[in-house]
Short mmCIF file of C-alpha atoms and ligand atoms in Angstrom, two decimals:
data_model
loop_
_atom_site.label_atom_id
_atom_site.label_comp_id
_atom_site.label_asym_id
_atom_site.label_seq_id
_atom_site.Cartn_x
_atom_site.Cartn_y
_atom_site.Cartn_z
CA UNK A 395 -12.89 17.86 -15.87
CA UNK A 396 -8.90 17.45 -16.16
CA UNK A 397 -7.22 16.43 -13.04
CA UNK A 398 -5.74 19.96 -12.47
CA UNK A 399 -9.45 20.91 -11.58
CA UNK A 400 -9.69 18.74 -8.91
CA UNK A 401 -9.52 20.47 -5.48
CA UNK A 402 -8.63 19.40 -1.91
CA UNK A 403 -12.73 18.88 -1.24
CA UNK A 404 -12.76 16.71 -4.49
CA UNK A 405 -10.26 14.55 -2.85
CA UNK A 406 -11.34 14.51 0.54
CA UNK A 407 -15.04 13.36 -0.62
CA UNK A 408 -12.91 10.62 -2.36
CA UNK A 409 -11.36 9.49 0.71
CA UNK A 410 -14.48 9.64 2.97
CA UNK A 411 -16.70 7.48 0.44
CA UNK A 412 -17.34 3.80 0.69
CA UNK A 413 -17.04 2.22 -2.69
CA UNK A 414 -19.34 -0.73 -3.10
CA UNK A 415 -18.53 -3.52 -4.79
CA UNK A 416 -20.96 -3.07 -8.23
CA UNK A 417 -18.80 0.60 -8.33
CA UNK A 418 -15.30 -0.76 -7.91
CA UNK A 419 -16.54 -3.14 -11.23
CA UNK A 420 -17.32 0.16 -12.81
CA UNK A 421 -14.52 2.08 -12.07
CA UNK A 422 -12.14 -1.14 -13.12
CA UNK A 423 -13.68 -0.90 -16.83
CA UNK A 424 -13.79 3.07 -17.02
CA UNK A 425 -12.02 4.29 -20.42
CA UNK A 426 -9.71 6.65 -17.81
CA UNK A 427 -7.99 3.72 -16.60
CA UNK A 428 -6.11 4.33 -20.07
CA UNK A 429 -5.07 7.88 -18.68
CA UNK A 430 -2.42 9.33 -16.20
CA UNK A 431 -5.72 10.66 -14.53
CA UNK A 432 -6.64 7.66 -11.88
CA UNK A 433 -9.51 5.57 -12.32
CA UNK A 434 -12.93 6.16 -10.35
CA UNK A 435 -11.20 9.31 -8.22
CA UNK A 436 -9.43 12.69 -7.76
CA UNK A 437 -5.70 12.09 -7.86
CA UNK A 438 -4.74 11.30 -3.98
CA UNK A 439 -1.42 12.36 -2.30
CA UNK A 440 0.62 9.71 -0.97
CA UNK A 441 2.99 9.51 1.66
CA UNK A 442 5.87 7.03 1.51
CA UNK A 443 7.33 5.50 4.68
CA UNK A 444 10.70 3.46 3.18
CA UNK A 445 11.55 3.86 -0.87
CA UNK A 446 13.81 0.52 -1.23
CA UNK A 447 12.99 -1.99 -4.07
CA UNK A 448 9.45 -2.22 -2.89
CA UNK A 449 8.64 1.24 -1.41
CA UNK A 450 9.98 2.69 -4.72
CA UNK A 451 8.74 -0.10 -6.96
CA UNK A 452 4.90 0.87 -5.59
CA UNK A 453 5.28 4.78 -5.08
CA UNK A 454 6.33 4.49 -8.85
CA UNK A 455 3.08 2.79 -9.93
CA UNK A 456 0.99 5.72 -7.57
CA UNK A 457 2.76 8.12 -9.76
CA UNK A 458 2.26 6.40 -13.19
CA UNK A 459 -1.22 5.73 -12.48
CA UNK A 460 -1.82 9.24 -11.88
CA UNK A 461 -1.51 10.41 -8.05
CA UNK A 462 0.91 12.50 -6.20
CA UNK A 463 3.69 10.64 -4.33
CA UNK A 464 6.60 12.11 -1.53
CA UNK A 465 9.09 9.38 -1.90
CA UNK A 466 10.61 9.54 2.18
CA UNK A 467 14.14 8.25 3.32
CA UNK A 468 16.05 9.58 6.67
CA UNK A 469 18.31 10.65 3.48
CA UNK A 470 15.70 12.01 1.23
CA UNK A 471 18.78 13.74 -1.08
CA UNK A 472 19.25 10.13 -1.84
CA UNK A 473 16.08 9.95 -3.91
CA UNK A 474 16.71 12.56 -6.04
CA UNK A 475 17.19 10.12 -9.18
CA UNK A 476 13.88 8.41 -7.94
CA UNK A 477 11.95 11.34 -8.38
CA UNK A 478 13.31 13.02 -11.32
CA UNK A 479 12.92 10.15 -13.40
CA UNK A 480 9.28 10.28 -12.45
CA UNK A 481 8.40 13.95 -13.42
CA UNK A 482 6.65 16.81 -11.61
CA UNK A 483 3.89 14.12 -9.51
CA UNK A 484 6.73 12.53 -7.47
CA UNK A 485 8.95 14.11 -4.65
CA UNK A 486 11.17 13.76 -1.80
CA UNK A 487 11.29 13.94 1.89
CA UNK A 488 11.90 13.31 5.20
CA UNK A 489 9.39 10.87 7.03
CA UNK A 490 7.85 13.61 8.72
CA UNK A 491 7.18 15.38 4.95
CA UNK A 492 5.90 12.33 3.59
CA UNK A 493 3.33 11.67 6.71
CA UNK A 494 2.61 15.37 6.61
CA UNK A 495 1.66 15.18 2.73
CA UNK A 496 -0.11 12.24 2.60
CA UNK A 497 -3.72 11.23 2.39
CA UNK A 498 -2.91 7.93 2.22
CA UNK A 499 0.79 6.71 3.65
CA UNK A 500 2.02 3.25 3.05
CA UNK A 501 5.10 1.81 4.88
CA UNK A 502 6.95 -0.39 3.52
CA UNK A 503 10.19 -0.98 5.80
CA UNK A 504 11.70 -3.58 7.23
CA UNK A 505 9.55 -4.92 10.15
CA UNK A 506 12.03 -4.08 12.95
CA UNK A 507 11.70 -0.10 11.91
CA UNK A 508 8.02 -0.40 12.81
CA UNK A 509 8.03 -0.09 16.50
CA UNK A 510 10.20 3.14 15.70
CA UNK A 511 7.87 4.51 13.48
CA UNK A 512 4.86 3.85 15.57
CA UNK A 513 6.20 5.38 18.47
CA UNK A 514 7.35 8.91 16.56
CA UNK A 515 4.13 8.64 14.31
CA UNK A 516 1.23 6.80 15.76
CA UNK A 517 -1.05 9.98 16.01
CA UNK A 518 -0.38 11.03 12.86
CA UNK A 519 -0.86 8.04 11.40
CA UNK A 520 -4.49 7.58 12.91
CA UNK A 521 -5.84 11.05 10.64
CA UNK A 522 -4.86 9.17 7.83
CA UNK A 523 -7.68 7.52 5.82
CA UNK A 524 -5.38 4.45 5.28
CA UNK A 525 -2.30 3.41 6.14
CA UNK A 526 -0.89 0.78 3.47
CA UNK A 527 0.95 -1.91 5.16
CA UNK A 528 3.24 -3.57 3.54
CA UNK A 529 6.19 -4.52 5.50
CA UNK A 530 6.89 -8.21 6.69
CA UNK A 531 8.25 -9.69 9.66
CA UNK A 532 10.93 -12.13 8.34
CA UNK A 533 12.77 -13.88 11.33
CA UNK A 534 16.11 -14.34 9.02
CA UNK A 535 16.15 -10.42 8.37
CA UNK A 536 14.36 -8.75 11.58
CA UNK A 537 15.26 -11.46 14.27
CA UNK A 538 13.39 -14.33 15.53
CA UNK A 539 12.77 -12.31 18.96
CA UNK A 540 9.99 -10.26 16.70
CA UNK A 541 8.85 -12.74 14.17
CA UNK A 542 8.08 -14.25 17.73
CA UNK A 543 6.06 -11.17 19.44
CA UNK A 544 4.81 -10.82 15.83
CA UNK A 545 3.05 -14.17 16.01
CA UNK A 546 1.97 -13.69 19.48
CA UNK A 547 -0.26 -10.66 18.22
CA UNK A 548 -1.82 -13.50 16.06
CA UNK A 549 0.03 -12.33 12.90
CA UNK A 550 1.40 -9.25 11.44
CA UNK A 551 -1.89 -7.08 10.41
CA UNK A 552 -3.02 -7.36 14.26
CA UNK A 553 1.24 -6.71 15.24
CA UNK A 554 1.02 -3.88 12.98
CA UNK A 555 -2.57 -2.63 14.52
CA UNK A 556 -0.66 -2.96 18.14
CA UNK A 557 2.30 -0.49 16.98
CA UNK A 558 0.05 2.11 15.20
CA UNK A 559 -3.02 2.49 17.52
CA UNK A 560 -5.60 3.99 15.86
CA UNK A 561 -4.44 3.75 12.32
CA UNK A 562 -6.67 2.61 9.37
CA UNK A 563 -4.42 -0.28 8.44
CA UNK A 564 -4.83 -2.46 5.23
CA UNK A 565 -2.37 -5.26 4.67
CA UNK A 566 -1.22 -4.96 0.86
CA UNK A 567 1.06 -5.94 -1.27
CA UNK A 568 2.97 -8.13 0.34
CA UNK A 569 3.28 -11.47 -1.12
CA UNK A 570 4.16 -9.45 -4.44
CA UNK A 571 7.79 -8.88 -5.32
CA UNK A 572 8.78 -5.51 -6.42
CA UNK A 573 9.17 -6.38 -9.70
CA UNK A 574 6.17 -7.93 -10.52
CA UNK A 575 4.86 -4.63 -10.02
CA UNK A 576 5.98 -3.62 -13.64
CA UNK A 577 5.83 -6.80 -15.38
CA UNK A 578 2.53 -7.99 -14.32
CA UNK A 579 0.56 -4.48 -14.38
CA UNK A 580 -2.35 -4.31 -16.30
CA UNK A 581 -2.26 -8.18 -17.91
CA UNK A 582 -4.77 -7.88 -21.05
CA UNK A 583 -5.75 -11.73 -20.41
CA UNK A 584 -6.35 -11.83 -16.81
CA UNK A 585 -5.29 -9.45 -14.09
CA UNK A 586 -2.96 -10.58 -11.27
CA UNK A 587 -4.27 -10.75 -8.23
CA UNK A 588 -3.48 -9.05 -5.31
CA UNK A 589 -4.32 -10.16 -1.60
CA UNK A 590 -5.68 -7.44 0.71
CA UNK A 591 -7.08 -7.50 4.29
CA UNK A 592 -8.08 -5.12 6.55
CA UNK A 593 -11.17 -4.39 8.97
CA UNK A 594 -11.86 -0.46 8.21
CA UNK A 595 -14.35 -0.16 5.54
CA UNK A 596 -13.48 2.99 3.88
CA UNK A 597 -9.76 2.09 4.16
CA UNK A 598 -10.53 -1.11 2.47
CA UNK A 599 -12.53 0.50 -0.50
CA UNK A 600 -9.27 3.11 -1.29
CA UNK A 601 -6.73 0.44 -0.95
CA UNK A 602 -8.79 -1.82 -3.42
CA UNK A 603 -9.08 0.92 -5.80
CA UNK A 604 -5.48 1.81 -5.47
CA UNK A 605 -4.83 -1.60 -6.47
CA UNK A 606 -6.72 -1.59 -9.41
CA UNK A 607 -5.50 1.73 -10.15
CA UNK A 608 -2.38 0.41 -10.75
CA UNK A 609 -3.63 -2.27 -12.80
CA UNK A 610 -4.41 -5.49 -10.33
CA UNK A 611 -6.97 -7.04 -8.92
CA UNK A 612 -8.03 -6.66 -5.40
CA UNK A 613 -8.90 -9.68 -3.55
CA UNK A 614 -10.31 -9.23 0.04
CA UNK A 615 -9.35 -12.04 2.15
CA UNK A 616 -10.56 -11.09 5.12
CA UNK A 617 -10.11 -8.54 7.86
CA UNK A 618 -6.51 -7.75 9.67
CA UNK A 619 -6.81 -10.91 11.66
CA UNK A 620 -6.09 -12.45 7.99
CA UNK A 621 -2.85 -10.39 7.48
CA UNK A 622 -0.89 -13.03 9.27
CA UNK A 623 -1.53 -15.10 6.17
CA UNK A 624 0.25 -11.74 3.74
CA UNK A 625 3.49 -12.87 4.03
CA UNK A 626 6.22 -14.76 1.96
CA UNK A 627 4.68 -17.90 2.34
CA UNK A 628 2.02 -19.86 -0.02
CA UNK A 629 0.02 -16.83 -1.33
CA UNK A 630 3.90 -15.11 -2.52
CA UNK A 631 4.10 -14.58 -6.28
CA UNK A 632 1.36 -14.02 -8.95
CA UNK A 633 -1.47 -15.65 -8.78
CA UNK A 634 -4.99 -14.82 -10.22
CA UNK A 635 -7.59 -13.88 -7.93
CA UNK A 636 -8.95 -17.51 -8.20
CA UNK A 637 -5.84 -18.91 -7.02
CA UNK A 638 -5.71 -16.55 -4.06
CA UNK A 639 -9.13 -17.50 -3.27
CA UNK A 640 -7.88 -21.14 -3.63
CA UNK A 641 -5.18 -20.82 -1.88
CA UNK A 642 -6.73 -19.25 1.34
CA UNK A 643 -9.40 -21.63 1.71
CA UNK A 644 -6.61 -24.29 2.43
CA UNK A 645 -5.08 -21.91 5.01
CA UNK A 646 -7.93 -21.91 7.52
N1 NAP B 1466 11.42 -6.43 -1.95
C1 NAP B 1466 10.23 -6.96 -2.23
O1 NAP B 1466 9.99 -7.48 -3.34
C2 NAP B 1466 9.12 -6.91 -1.20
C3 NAP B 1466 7.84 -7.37 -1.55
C4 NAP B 1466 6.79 -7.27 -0.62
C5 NAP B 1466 7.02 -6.74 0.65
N2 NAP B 1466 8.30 -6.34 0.97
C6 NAP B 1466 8.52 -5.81 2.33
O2 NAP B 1466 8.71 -4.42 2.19
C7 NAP B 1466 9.62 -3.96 3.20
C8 NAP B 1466 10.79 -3.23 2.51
O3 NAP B 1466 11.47 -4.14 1.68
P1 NAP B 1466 12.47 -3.62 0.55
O4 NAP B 1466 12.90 -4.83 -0.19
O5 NAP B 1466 11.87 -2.50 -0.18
O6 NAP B 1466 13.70 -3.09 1.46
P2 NAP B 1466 14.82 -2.03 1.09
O7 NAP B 1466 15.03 -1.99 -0.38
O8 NAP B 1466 15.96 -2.37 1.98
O9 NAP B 1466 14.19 -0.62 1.55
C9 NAP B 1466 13.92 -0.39 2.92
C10 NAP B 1466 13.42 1.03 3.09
O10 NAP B 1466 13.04 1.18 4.45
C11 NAP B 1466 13.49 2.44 4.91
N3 NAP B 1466 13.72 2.39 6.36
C12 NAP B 1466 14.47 1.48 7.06
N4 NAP B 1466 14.42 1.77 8.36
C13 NAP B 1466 13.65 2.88 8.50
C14 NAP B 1466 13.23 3.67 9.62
N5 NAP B 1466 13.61 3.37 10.86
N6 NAP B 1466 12.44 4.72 9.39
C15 NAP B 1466 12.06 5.06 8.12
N7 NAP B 1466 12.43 4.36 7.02
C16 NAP B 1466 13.21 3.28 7.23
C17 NAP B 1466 14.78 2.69 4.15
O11 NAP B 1466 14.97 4.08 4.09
P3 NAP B 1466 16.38 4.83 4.31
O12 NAP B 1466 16.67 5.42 2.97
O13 NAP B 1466 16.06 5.85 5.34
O14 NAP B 1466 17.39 3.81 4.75
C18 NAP B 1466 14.45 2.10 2.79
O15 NAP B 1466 13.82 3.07 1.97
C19 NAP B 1466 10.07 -5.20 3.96
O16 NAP B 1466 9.29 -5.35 5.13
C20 NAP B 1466 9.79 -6.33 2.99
O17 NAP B 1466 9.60 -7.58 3.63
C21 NAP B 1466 9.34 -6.40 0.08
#
């Protein structure tokens, strides 16, 4: 089957599935991993919330690794360079289009835009099979008021959970810069890690196979309660999943 035959039930029965553990192994060492067809799945649509250095950095590897991607900005004509340069899988939007489109939506803004975006978009958010989250709280950039209240919610996965009741939330990415995204994709040796938590299980299994997807290694560390830990901070830059492992166990 190409990936022009697969059809909205394809994908749907993609995102309702629990992958266990044994599969995700599979899927990591399928041949199609090679291809612009993704790995272990019908291509998925994704919605981006914020395309800055990491937003576009990310949506970029969705798109390489095979999926569709609406790139969002509240000035989408400003991605237009964005998304030709990625060919006919990428697009652009408002935030509205991009939530609309996607199966999947990650947001990846700057922490202080979250309340915002909860309010306008909680409900829509919560159909979603995941919600990628990758934004930080950094008290230098979004205030110390909210790194504050952030803490208070006992870290920024159970903040985030506060602002977007009902959402399928999976802290991601976050401790990566956006340019390790290119540079350390798909490492022949030994794959970079990549530090994930979150508590819904189906949201967990397409988040870890987006990650390997785009050519890292998922490494659970726990449920959102753990997301406090996903922040610049001692699990930042590449590490392999050993290290993260490592690195965690000194953090409780
Ligand atoms: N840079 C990294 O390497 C990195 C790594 C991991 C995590 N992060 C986290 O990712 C988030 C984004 O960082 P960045 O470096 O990509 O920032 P950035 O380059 O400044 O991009 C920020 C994006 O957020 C969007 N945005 C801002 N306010 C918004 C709102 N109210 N509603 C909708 N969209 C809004 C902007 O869209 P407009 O076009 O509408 O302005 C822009 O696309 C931050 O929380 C950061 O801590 C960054």
């Amino acid at each position: 089957m190409t990936k022009d035959q697969f059809t909205d039930q394809d994908r749907r029965d993609f995102l309702r599935m629990t992958v266990s553990s044994t599969a995700l192994l599979a899927l990591a060492a399928s041949p199609l991993a090679a291809f612009a067809q993704p790995a272990g799945g019908a291509p998925l649509k994704i919605g981006m919330i914020g395309s800055g250095r990491e937003g576009g950095a990310l949506g970029s590897a969705f798109v390489k690794a095979g999926h569709q991607v609406m790139f969002s900005s509240r000035h989408p004509e400003q991605l237009k360079g964005l998304v030709d340069g990625l060919g006919p899988r990428a697009q652009a939007g408002t935030v509205d289009q991009a939530i609309a489109f996607g199966d999947v939506v990650a947001i990846v803004v700057p922490y202080t835009a979250m309340e915002e975006i909860g309010k306008e978009h909680a409900a829509a958010l919560a159909k979603k099979a995941l919600v990628l989250d990758v934004s930080n709280p950094i008290a230098r950039r979004d205030g110390e008021e909210l790194a504050k209240w952030v803490e208070q919610q006992g870290g920024a996965g159970l903040a985030t959970a506060k602002l977007l009741p009902g959402a399928h939330i999976v802290r991601a990415f976050n401790v990566l810069n956006y340019m390790k995204l290119s540079e350390d994709a798909h490492r022949p040796d030994e794959p970079v890690g990549v530090p994930f938590a979150g508590d819904d299980q189906n949201a967990i299994a397409i988040a870890s196979n987006l990650i390997r997807q785009i050519g890292f290694e998922p490494v659970l560390v726990g449920g959102l309660s753990m997301g406090k830990y996903l922040v610049p901070g001692p699990l930042s830059g590449v590490h392999t999943p050993a290290e993260i492992r490592q690195i965690v166990a000194s953090l409780h």
